[in-house]
Amino acid sequence: DIQMTQSPASLSASLGETVTIECLASEDIYSNLAWYQQKPGKSPQLLIYDASSLQDGVPSRFSGSESGTQYSLEINSLQSEDAATYFCQQHHDYPYTFGAGTKLELK
Amino acid sequence: EVKLLESGGGLVQPGGSMRLSCAASGFTFTDFYMNWIRQPAGKAPEWLGFIRNKANGYTTEYNPSVKGRFTISRDNTQNMLYLQMNTLRAEDTATYYCARSTRVGIWFAYWGQGTLVTVSS
């Protein structure tokens, strides 16, 4: 199975700041990576797929990038509604696997 | 509007069986791969498997973690997706989601609201 190592496990940031969440794949996944946002009691919501393609309706302050097997989600100009847990997911090969999650708290 | 609605969760004893259902609407059901994903409380989601679309013969793939115990099926006349779970264990306790893949890749733009399965005596 492809392992997705996500970091940090949690972070705290202020409104208007920029934060970065990372996922390291255990092997090459050829940009086949998605990012999700999940709020308590809700289903995950797709933010980004193919490492950097923004899902329809997702604010442009969310962006994805890659460097080798390291993938990043950047959130610019943090808003209060961005407080959530974020997961990465590789969609290169089955079993499709998720990162352990990053809980983002707004100060 | 795409809608996915799971049902069938609840409390089951270890070693028991349960079948979950997912009612799909708002899209051409036979065109899409359909997936089951579960998420224990406070943990990451885990992809369980999918059933392919009509063009790919409705075949299935499973996560090795559940292969042989879980079976995914679909009723294309009713736009229903199913997950049959056998020999349930405490570690199968989770919220179970159905999710639709896209036409070009296995990422999940549409999820149901989830149904909670608790395996306990």
Coordinates of N, CA, C and O in Angstrom, one line a residue, chain A:
Chain A
D1 N 0.8 -1.2 0.0 CA 0.0 0.0 0.0 C 0.9 1.3 0.0 O 2.0 1.3 0.6
I2 N 0.4 2.3 -0.6 CA 1.1 3.6 -0.6 C 0.7 4.3 0.7 O -0.4 4.5 1.0
Q3 N 1.8 4.7 1.4 CA 1.6 5.4 2.7 C 1.7 6.9 2.5 O 2.5 7.4 1.7
M4 N 0.8 7.6 3.1 CA 0.7 9.1 3.0 C 1.0 9.6 4.4 O 0.2 9.4 5.3
T5 N 2.1 10.3 4.5 CA 2.6 10.8 5.8 C 2.2 12.3 5.8 O 2.9 13.1 5.1
Q6 N 1.3 12.7 6.6 CA 0.8 14.1 6.6 C 1.3 14.8 7.8 O 1.4 14.3 8.9
S7 N 1.7 16.1 7.6 CA 2.2 16.9 8.7 C 1.8 18.4 8.5 O 1.6 18.8 7.3
P8 N 1.7 19.2 9.6 CA 1.7 18.7 11.0 C 0.3 18.0 11.3 O -0.6 18.1 10.6
A9 N 0.3 17.4 12.5 CA -1.0 16.9 13.0 C -2.0 17.9 13.4 O -3.2 17.7 13.2
S10 N -1.4 19.0 13.8 CA -2.3 20.2 14.2 C -1.5 21.5 14.0 O -0.3 21.5 14.1
L11 N -2.3 22.6 13.8 CA -1.6 23.9 13.8 C -2.7 24.9 14.2 O -3.9 24.7 14.0
S12 N -2.2 26.0 14.7 CA -3.0 27.1 15.1 C -2.5 28.4 14.3 O -1.3 28.6 14.3
A13 N -3.4 29.1 13.7 CA -3.0 30.3 13.0 C -4.1 31.4 13.2 O -5.2 31.1 13.6
S14 N -3.7 32.6 12.8 CA -4.6 33.7 13.0 C -5.3 34.1 11.7 O -4.9 33.7 10.6
L15 N -6.4 34.7 11.8 CA -7.1 35.2 10.6 C -6.2 36.0 9.7 O -5.4 36.8 10.2
G16 N -6.3 35.8 8.4 CA -5.5 36.5 7.4 C -4.1 35.9 7.2 O -3.5 36.3 6.2
E17 N -3.7 34.9 8.0 CA -2.4 34.3 7.8 C -2.5 33.3 6.7 O -3.5 32.9 6.2
T18 N -1.3 32.8 6.3 CA -1.1 31.7 5.3 C -0.6 30.5 6.0 O 0.4 30.6 6.8
V19 N -1.2 29.3 5.7 CA -0.7 28.1 6.3 C -0.4 27.1 5.2 O -1.0 27.1 4.1
T20 N 0.5 26.1 5.5 CA 0.8 25.1 4.6 C 0.8 23.7 5.3 O 1.3 23.6 6.4
I21 N 0.1 22.8 4.6 CA 0.0 21.4 5.1 C 0.6 20.5 4.1 O 0.5 20.8 2.9
E22 N 1.3 19.5 4.6 CA 2.1 18.7 3.6 C 1.8 17.2 3.8 O 1.4 16.7 4.8
C23 N 1.9 16.5 2.7 CA 1.8 15.1 2.6 C 2.9 14.5 1.8 O 3.2 15.0 0.7
L24 N 3.6 13.5 2.4 CA 4.7 12.8 1.7 C 4.2 11.4 1.4 O 3.8 10.6 2.2
A25 N 4.3 11.1 0.1 CA 3.9 9.8 -0.4 C 5.1 8.8 -0.3 O 6.3 9.2 -0.5
S26 N 4.8 7.6 0.0 CA 5.9 6.6 0.1 C 6.5 6.1 -1.2 O 7.5 5.5 -1.2
E27 N 5.8 6.5 -2.3 CA 6.4 6.2 -3.6 C 5.8 7.3 -4.6 O 4.9 8.0 -4.2
D28 N 6.2 7.2 -5.8 CA 5.8 8.2 -6.8 C 4.3 8.0 -7.1 O 3.9 6.9 -7.4
I29 N 3.5 9.0 -6.9 CA 2.0 8.9 -7.2 C 1.6 9.8 -8.4 O 0.5 10.0 -8.6
Y30 N 2.6 10.3 -9.1 CA 2.4 11.0 -10.3 C 1.4 12.1 -10.3 O 0.5 12.1 -11.2
S31 N 1.4 12.9 -9.3 CA 0.5 14.0 -9.1 C -1.0 13.6 -8.8 O -1.9 14.4 -8.8
N32 N -1.2 12.3 -8.5 CA -2.5 11.8 -8.3 C -2.9 12.0 -6.8 O -2.9 11.0 -6.0
L33 N -3.1 13.2 -6.4 CA -3.4 13.6 -5.0 C -4.5 14.5 -4.9 O -4.6 15.5 -5.7
A34 N -5.4 14.2 -3.9 CA -6.5 15.1 -3.6 C -6.4 15.6 -2.2 O -5.8 15.0 -1.3
W35 N -7.1 16.7 -1.9 CA -7.2 17.3 -0.6 C -8.6 17.5 -0.2 O -9.4 18.0 -1.1
Y36 N -8.9 17.2 1.0 CA -10.3 17.4 1.5 C -10.3 18.2 2.8 O -9.3 18.2 3.6
Q37 N -11.4 18.9 3.0 CA -11.7 19.6 4.2 C -12.8 18.9 4.9 O -13.8 18.6 4.3
Q38 N -12.7 18.7 6.2 CA -13.8 18.1 7.0 C -14.1 18.9 8.3 O -13.2 19.1 9.1
K39 N -15.3 19.3 8.4 CA -15.8 19.9 9.7 C -16.5 18.9 10.5 O -17.0 17.9 10.0
P40 N -16.5 19.2 11.9 CA -17.1 18.2 12.8 C -18.5 17.8 12.4 O -19.4 18.7 12.1
G41 N -18.8 16.5 12.4 CA -20.1 16.0 12.1 C -20.5 16.0 10.6 O -21.6 15.7 10.3
K42 N -19.5 16.4 9.7 CA -19.8 16.5 8.3 C -19.0 15.6 7.5 O -18.0 15.1 8.0
S43 N -19.4 15.4 6.3 CA -18.6 14.6 5.3 C -17.5 15.4 4.8 O -17.5 16.6 4.8
P44 N -16.4 14.7 4.4 CA -15.3 15.5 3.8 C -15.7 16.2 2.5 O -16.6 15.7 1.8
Q45 N -15.1 17.3 2.3 CA -15.4 18.1 1.1 C -14.2 18.2 0.2 O -13.1 18.6 0.7
L46 N -14.3 17.9 -1.1 CA -13.1 17.9 -2.0 C -12.7 19.4 -2.2 O -13.5 20.2 -2.5
L47 N -11.4 19.6 -2.0 CA -10.8 20.9 -2.3 C -10.0 20.9 -3.6 O -10.2 21.8 -4.5
I48 N -9.2 20.0 -3.8 CA -8.2 19.9 -4.9 C -8.0 18.5 -5.3 O -8.1 17.5 -4.5
Y49 N -7.8 18.3 -6.6 CA -7.5 17.0 -7.1 C -6.4 17.1 -8.1 O -6.0 18.2 -8.5
D50 N -5.7 16.0 -8.5 CA -4.6 16.0 -9.4 C -3.5 17.0 -8.9 O -2.9 17.7 -9.7
A51 N -3.4 17.1 -7.6 CA -2.4 17.8 -6.9 C -2.6 19.3 -6.9 O -2.3 20.0 -5.9
S52 N -3.1 19.9 -7.9 CA -3.2 21.4 -8.0 C -4.5 21.9 -8.7 O -4.6 23.1 -8.9
S53 N -5.4 21.0 -9.1 CA -6.6 21.4 -9.7 C -7.7 21.8 -8.7 O -8.0 20.9 -7.9
L54 N -8.2 23.0 -8.8 CA -9.2 23.4 -7.8 C -10.6 22.9 -8.1 O -11.0 23.1 -9.3
Q55 N -11.2 22.3 -7.2 CA -12.6 21.8 -7.4 C -13.5 23.0 -7.6 O -13.3 24.0 -7.0
D56 N -14.5 22.8 -8.4 CA -15.5 23.9 -8.7 C -16.1 24.4 -7.4 O -16.5 23.6 -6.5
G57 N -16.2 25.7 -7.2 CA -16.8 26.3 -6.0 C -15.9 26.5 -4.8 O -16.3 27.1 -3.9
V58 N -14.6 26.0 -4.9 CA -13.7 26.1 -3.8 C -13.0 27.5 -4.0 O -12.5 27.8 -5.1
P59 N -12.9 28.2 -2.9 CA -12.2 29.6 -3.0 C -10.8 29.5 -3.5 O -10.1 28.5 -3.1
S60 N -10.4 30.5 -4.2 CA -9.0 30.5 -4.8 C -7.9 30.7 -3.8 O -6.7 30.6 -4.1
R61 N -8.3 30.9 -2.5 CA -7.2 31.0 -1.5 C -6.7 29.6 -1.1 O -5.6 29.5 -0.5
F62 N -7.3 28.6 -1.6 CA -6.8 27.2 -1.5 C -6.0 26.9 -2.7 O -6.5 27.1 -3.9
S63 N -4.8 26.3 -2.5 CA -4.0 25.9 -3.7 C -3.1 24.7 -3.3 O -2.8 24.5 -2.2
G64 N -2.8 23.9 -4.3 CA -2.0 22.7 -4.1 C -0.8 22.8 -5.0 O -0.8 23.3 -6.1
S65 N 0.3 22.2 -4.5 CA 1.5 22.1 -5.3 C 2.2 20.8 -4.9 O 1.8 20.0 -4.1
E66 N 3.3 20.5 -5.7 CA 4.1 19.3 -5.4 C 5.6 19.5 -5.7 O 5.9 20.4 -6.5
S67 N 6.4 18.7 -5.1 CA 7.8 18.6 -5.3 C 8.2 17.2 -5.1 O 8.3 16.8 -3.9
G68 N 8.4 16.5 -6.2 CA 8.7 15.1 -6.0 C 7.6 14.3 -5.4 O 6.4 14.4 -6.0
T69 N 7.8 13.7 -4.3 CA 6.7 12.9 -3.7 C 6.1 13.7 -2.5 O 5.3 13.2 -1.7
Q70 N 6.5 15.0 -2.4 CA 6.0 15.8 -1.3 C 4.9 16.7 -2.0 O 5.1 17.4 -2.9
Y71 N 3.7 16.7 -1.3 CA 2.6 17.5 -1.8 C 2.2 18.5 -0.7 O 2.2 18.2 0.5
S72 N 1.7 19.7 -1.1 CA 1.4 20.7 -0.2 C 0.1 21.3 -0.5 O -0.3 21.5 -1.7
L73 N -0.7 21.7 0.6 CA -1.9 22.5 0.5 C -1.6 23.8 1.2 O -1.2 23.8 2.3
E74 N -1.8 24.9 0.4 CA -1.6 26.2 1.0 C -3.0 26.9 1.1 O -3.8 26.8 0.2
I75 N -3.2 27.5 2.3 CA -4.4 28.3 2.5 C -4.0 29.7 2.8 O -3.3 29.9 3.8
N76 N -4.3 30.6 1.9 CA -4.0 32.0 2.0 C -5.1 32.8 2.7 O -6.3 32.4 2.6
S77 N -4.8 33.9 3.3 CA -5.8 34.8 3.9 C -6.8 34.0 4.7 O -8.0 34.0 4.4
L78 N -6.4 33.3 5.7 CA -7.3 32.4 6.5 C -8.5 33.1 7.0 O -8.5 34.3 7.4
Q79 N -9.6 32.4 6.8 CA -10.9 32.9 7.2 C -11.4 32.0 8.4 O -11.0 30.9 8.5
S80 N -12.4 32.5 9.1 CA -12.8 31.7 10.3 C -13.4 30.4 9.8 O -13.3 29.4 10.6
E81 N -14.0 30.3 8.7 CA -14.7 29.1 8.2 C -13.6 28.0 7.7 O -14.0 26.9 7.4
D82 N -12.4 28.4 7.7 CA -11.3 27.4 7.3 C -10.9 26.5 8.5 O -10.2 25.6 8.3
A83 N -11.4 26.8 9.7 CA -11.1 25.9 10.8 C -11.8 24.6 10.6 O -13.0 24.4 10.4
A84 N -10.9 23.5 10.5 CA -11.4 22.2 10.1 C -10.2 21.2 10.1 O -9.1 21.6 10.5
T85 N -10.5 20.0 9.8 CA -9.4 19.0 9.6 C -9.3 18.8 8.1 O -10.3 18.7 7.4
Y86 N -8.0 18.7 7.7 CA -7.7 18.5 6.3 C -7.0 17.2 6.1 O -6.1 16.8 6.9
F87 N -7.4 16.5 5.0 CA -6.8 15.2 4.7 C -6.3 15.2 3.2 O -7.0 15.8 2.4
C88 N -5.2 14.5 3.0 CA -4.8 14.2 1.7 C -5.2 12.8 1.3 O -5.4 12.0 2.2
Q89 N -5.3 12.5 0.0 CA -5.7 11.2 -0.5 C -4.9 10.9 -1.8 O -5.1 11.7 -2.7
Q90 N -4.2 9.8 -1.9 CA -3.6 9.5 -3.2 C -4.7 8.7 -4.0 O -5.3 7.8 -3.5
H91 N -4.8 9.2 -5.3 CA -5.7 8.5 -6.2 C -4.9 7.9 -7.3 O -5.4 7.8 -8.5
H92 N -3.7 7.4 -7.0 CA -2.9 6.8 -8.1 C -3.2 5.3 -8.2 O -3.3 4.8 -9.3
D93 N -3.3 4.6 -7.1 CA -3.5 3.1 -7.1 C -4.2 2.7 -5.9 O -4.2 3.2 -4.8
Y94 N -4.9 1.6 -6.1 CA -5.7 1.0 -4.9 C -4.8 0.1 -4.1 O -3.9 -0.5 -4.7
P95 N -5.0 0.0 -2.8 CA -6.0 0.7 -2.1 C -5.7 2.2 -2.0 O -4.6 2.6 -1.6
Y96 N -6.7 3.0 -2.3 CA -6.5 4.5 -2.2 C -6.4 4.8 -0.7 O -7.2 4.4 0.1
T97 N -5.4 5.6 -0.4 CA -5.1 5.8 1.0 C -5.1 7.3 1.3 O -4.8 8.2 0.5
F98 N -5.4 7.6 2.6 CA -5.5 9.0 3.1 C -4.4 9.2 4.1 O -3.9 8.3 4.8
G99 N -4.0 10.5 4.2 CA -3.2 10.9 5.3 C -3.9 10.9 6.6 O -5.2 10.8 6.6
A100 N -3.2 11.1 7.7 CA -3.8 11.0 9.0 C -4.6 12.2 9.4 O -5.4 12.2 10.4
G101 N -4.4 13.3 8.7 CA -5.2 14.5 8.9 C -4.4 15.6 9.6 O -3.4 15.3 10.4
T102 N -4.8 16.9 9.4 CA -4.2 18.0 10.0 C -5.4 18.9 10.6 O -6.3 19.3 9.8
K103 N -5.4 19.1 11.9 CA -6.5 19.9 12.5 C -6.0 21.3 12.5 O -5.0 21.7 13.2
L104 N -6.7 22.2 11.8 CA -6.4 23.6 11.8 C -7.3 24.4 12.7 O -8.5 24.3 12.6
E105 N -6.7 25.1 13.7 CA -7.4 25.9 14.6 C -7.2 27.4 14.3 O -6.0 27.7 14.0
L106 N -8.2 28.2 14.4 CA -8.0 29.6 14.2 C -7.9 30.3 15.6 O -8.7 30.0 16.5
K107 N -6.9 31.1 15.8 CA -6.7 31.8 17.0 C -7.7 32.8 17.3 O -8.2 33.5 16.3

